[in-house]
Coordinates of C-alpha atoms and ligand atoms in Angstrom, one line a residue:
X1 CA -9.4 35.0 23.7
X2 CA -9.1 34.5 19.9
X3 CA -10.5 30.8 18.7
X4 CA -9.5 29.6 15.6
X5 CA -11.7 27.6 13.8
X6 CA -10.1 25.0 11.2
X7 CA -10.4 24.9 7.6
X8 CA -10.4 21.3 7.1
X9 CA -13.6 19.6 6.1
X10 CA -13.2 16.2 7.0
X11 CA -13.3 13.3 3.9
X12 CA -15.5 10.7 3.9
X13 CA -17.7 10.9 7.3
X14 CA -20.2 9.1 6.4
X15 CA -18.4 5.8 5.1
X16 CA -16.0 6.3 8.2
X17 CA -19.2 6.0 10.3
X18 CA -20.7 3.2 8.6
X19 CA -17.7 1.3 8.4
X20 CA -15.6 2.0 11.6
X21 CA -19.4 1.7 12.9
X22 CA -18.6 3.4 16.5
X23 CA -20.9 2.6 19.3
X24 CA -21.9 4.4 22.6
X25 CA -18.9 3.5 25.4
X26 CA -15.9 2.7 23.0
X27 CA -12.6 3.5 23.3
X28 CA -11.6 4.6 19.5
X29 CA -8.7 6.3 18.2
X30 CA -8.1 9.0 15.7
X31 CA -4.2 8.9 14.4
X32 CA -4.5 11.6 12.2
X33 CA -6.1 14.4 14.2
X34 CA -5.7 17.6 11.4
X35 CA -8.6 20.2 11.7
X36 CA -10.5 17.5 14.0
X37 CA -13.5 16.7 12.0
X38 CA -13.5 13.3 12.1
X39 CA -12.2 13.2 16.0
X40 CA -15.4 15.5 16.9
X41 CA -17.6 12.8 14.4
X42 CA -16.3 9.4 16.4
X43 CA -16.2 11.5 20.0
X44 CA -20.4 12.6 19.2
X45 CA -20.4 8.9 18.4
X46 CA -19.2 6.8 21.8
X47 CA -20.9 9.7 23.8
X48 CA -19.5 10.7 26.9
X49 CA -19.1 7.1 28.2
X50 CA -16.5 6.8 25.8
X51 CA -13.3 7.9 24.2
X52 CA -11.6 9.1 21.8
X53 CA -7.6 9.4 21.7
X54 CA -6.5 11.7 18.7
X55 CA -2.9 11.6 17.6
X56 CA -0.7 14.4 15.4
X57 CA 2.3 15.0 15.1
X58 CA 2.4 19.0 14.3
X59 CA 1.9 21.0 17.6
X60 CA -0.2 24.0 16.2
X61 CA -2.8 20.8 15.5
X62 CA -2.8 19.9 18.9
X63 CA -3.0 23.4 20.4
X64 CA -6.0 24.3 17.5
X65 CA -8.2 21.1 18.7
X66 CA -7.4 21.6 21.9
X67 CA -9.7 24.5 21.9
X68 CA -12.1 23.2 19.5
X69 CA -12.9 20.2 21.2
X70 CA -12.9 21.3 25.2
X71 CA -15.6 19.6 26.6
X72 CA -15.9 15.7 24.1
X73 CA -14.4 12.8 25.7
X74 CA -11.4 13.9 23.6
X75 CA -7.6 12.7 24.8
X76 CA -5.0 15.0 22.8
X77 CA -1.6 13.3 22.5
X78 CA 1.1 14.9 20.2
X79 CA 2.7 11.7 18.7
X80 CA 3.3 10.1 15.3
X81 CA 0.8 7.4 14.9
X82 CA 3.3 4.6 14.3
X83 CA 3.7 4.9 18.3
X84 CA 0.7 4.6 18.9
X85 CA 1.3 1.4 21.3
X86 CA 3.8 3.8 23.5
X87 CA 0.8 6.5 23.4
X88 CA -2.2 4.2 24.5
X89 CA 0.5 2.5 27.1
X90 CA 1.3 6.1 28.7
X91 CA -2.5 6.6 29.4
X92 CA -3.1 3.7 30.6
X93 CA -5.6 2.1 27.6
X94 CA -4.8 -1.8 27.5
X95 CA -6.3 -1.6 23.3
X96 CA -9.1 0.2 21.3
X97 CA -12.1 -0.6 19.2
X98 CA -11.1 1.1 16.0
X99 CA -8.6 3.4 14.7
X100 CA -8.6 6.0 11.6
X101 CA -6.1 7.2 10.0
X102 CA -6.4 10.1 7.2
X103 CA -2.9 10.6 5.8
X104 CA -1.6 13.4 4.3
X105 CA -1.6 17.1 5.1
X106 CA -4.7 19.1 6.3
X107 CA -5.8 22.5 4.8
X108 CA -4.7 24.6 8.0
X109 CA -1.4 23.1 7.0
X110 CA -1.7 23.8 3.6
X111 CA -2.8 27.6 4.3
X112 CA 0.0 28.5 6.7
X113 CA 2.1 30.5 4.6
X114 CA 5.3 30.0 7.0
X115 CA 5.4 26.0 6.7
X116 CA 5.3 26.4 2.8
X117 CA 2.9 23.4 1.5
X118 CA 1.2 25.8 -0.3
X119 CA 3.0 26.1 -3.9
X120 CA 3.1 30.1 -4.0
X121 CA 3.6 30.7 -0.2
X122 CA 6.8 32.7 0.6
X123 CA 7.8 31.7 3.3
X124 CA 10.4 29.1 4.0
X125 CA 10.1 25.7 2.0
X126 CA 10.0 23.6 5.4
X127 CA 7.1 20.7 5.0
X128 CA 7.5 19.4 7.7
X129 CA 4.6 17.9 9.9
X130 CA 6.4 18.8 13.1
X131 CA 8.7 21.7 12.7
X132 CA 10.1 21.1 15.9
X133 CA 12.1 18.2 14.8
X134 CA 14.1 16.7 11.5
X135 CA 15.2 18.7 8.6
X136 CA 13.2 21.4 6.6
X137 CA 12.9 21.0 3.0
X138 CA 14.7 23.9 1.6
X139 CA 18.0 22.2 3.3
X140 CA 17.2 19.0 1.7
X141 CA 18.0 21.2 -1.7
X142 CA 20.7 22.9 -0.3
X143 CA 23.2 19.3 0.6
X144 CA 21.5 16.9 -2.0
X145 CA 23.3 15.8 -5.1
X146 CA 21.3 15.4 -7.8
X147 CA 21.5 12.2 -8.7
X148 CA 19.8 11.6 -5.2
X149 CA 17.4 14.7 -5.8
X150 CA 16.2 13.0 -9.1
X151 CA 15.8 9.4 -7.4
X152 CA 13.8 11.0 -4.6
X153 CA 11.3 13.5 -6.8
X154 CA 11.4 9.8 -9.2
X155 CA 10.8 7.6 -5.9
X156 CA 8.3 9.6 -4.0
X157 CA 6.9 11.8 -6.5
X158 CA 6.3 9.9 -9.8
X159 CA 7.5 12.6 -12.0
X160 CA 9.2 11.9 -15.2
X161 CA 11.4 15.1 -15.7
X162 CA 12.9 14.3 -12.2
X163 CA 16.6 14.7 -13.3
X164 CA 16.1 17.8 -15.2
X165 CA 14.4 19.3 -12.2
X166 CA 17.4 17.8 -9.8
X167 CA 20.1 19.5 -12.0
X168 CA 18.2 22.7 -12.5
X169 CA 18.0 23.1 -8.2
X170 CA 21.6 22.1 -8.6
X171 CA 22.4 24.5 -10.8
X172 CA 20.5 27.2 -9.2
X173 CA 21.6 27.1 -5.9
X174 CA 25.2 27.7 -6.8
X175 CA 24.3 31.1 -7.2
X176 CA 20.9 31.5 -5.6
X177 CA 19.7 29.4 -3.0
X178 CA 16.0 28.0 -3.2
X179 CA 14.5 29.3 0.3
X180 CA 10.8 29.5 -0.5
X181 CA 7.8 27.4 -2.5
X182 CA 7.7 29.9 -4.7
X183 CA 11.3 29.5 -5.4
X184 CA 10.9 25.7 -6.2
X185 CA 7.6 26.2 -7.9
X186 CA 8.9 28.4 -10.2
X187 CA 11.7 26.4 -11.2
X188 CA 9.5 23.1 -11.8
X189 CA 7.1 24.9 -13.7
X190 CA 10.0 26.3 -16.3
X191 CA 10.1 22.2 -16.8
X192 CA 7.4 20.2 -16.4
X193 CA 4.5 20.1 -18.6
X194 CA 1.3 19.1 -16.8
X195 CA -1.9 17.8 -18.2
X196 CA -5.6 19.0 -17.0
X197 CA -5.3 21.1 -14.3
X198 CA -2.6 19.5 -12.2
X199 CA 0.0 22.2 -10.8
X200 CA 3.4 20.9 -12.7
X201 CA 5.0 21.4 -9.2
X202 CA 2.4 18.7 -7.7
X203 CA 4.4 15.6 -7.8
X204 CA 7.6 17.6 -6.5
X205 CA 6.5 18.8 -3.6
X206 CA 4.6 15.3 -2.9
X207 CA 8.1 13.8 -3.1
X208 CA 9.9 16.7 -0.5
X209 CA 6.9 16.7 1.8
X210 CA 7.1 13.0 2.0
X211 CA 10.9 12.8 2.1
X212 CA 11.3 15.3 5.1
X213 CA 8.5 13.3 7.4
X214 CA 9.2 9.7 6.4
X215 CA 6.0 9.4 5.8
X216 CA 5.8 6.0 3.9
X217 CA 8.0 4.1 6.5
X218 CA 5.7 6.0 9.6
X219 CA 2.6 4.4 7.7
X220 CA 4.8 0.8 6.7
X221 CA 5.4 1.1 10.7
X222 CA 2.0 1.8 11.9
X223 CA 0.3 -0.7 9.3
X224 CA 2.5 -3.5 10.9
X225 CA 2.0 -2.2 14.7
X226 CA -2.0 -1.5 14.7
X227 CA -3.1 -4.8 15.1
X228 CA -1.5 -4.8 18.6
X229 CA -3.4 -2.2 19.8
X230 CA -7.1 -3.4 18.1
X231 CA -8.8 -5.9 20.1
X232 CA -10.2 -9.0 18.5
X233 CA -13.2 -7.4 15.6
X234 CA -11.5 -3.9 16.1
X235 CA -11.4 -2.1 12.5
X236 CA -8.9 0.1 10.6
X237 CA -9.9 2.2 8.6
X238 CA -7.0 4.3 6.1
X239 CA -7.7 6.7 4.1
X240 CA -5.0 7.6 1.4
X241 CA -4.9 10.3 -1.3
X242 CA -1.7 8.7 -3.5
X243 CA -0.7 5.3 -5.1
X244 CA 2.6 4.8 -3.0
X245 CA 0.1 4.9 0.4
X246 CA -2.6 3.0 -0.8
X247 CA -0.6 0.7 -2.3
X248 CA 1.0 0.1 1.1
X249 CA -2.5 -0.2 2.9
X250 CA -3.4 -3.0 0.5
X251 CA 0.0 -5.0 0.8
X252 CA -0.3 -4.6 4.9
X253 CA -3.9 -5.8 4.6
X254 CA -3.8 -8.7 2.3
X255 CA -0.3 -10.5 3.4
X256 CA -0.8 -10.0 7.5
X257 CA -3.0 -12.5 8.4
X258 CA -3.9 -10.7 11.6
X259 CA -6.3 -8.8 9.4
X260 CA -9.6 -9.7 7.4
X261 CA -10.3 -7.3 4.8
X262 CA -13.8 -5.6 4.1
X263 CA -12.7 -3.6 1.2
X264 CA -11.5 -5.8 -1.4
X265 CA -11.3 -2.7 -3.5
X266 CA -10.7 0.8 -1.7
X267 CA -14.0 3.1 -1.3
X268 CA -14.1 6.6 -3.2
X269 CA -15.8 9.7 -2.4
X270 CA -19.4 10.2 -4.1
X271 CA -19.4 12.6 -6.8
X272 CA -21.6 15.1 -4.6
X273 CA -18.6 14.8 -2.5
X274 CA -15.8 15.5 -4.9
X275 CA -17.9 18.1 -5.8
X276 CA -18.4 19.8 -2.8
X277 CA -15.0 19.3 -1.5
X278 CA -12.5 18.9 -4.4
X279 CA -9.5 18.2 -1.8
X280 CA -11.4 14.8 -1.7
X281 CA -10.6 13.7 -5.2
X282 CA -8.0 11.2 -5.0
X283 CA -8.9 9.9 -1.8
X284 CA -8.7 6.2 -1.3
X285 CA -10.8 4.6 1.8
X286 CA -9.5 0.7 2.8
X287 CA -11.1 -1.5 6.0
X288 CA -10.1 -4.3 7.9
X289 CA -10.7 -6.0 10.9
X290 CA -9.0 -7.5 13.4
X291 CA -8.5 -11.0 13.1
X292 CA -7.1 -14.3 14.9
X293 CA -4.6 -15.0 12.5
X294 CA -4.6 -18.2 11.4
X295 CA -1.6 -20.2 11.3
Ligands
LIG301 C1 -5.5 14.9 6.3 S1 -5.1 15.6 7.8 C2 -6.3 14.9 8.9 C3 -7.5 15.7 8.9 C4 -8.5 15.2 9.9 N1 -9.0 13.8 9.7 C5 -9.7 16.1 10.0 O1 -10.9 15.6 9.9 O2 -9.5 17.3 10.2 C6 -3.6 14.7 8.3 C7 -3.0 15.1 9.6 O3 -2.2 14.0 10.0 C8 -1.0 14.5 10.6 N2 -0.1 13.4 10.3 C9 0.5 13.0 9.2 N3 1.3 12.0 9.4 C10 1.3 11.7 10.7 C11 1.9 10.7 11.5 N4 2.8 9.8 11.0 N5 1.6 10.7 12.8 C12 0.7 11.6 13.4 N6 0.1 12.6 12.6 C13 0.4 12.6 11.3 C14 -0.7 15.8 9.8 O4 0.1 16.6 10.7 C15 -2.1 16.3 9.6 O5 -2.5 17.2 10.6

């Protein structure tokens, strides 16, 4: 039997242990599954007294961990983690200690050539989290117009030369349909001049990959769920690697009174970190507790 092994390295561990500061016997949850580094880290932590629920939406993340972490106190549970309610309700867990969630894509994701989050893979432009359900990207160029292509890759992507890059695809796929990331990447680069060492097709693909998994209203969803499912001192813990999430962790936090927060500013990586693991470079780590809101 062939065992994978994942080729995430998990950011941040040791300000996710100090700060979600898991004890032996707790029930904690891990929204954001990926590679499992962080659900192996909490389910060392609460021992085999306790337990660890680990959430993710994309099936071959489920079926990877799944192997990699037979034997921990480990429940799998294929779900977005804006349901997270409906998943601790379906196995019978009343509420939990702490949750993390680590948004974003993980580098198994990001080296499987046939979901095409990589910029030069050749495979179909899909991105999406779980290919089983909702529309792959390379459609999303096909049916846009594009003066809704431009407000997306403006909206969810930052970028500046948006509605050149809209009416180029638009162009384009008149007579040649844009199928693969190296399709798109191509055509971005042609356009966008990038400082430093930032792909030009970065702020693109941010904007498609977030587009096709509604991934700022599952976090806007979640953020406004979670403190039904923390009991009372419970802390959430959100890691972020772009300004549209973190700013949405640090709206959720500040205005619902339900939470205290213990990061008035979000944590970053230590150098030796970035250094070690450069996929950790723009990540953003934010912590609250679960409070009685005061009324
Ligand atoms: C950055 S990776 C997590 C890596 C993980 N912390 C580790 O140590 O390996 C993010 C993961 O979250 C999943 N994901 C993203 N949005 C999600 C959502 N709304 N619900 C559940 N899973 C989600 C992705 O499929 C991906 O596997």
């Amino acid at each position: 039997m062939s065992k994978r092994a994942t080729r995430h390295r998990p950011v941040m561990p040791d300000e996710i242990l100090e700060w979600l500061c898991p004890r032996a016997g707790q029930t904690l949850v891990d929204g954001t599954l990926g590679g499992g580094g962080h659900t192996r880290l909490l389910a060392e932590a609460v021992g085999s007294e306790g337990h660890v629920i680990a959430l993710d939406r994309d099936p071959a993340a489920i079926a990877l961990a799944a192997d990699a972490l037979a034997g921990q106190p480990v429940t799998l549970v294929e779900s977005n983690f804006c349901e997270l309610a409906e998943a601790l309700e379906q196995i019978g867990v009343a509420e939990v200690d702490g949750v993390l969630l680590d948004v974003g894509l993980s580098s198994d994701q990001l080296a499987d050539d046939e979901r095409g989050f990589s910029f030069d893979s050749t495979g179909p432009l899909d991105l999406r989290f779980d290919p089983t359900s909702g529309e792959p990207a390379w459609r999303l160029l096909e049916r846009l117009s594009s003066q809704h292509l431009a407000n997306l890759i403006y909206e969810l992507g930052e970028e500046r030369y948006s509605r050149r890059i809209a009416r180029t695809i638009v162009e384009q796929r008149r007579t040649n349909p844009i199928r693969t990331s190296a399709d798109l990447a191509r055509i971005v680069r042609r356009i966008v001049r990038s400082p430093m060492k930032i792909d030009p097709a970065t702020r693109t693909f941010q904007a498609l990959r977030i587009a096709v998994n509604d991934e700022l209203k599952s976090l806007e969803i979640a953020l406004r769920r979670m403190p039904d499912c923390l009991r009372m001192g419970g802390r959430l813990a959100v890691i972020s690697f772009h300004s549209l999430e973190d700013r949405r962790v640090k709206q959720a936090f500040n205005e619902d009174p339900r939470w205290k927060v213990l990061t008035r500013r979000p944590l970053r990586p230590t150098d030796k970190e970035m250094a070690e693991n450069p996929r950790s470079r723009s990540a953003k780590l934010r912590i609250a507790e679960r409070t009685e809101a005061v009324s």
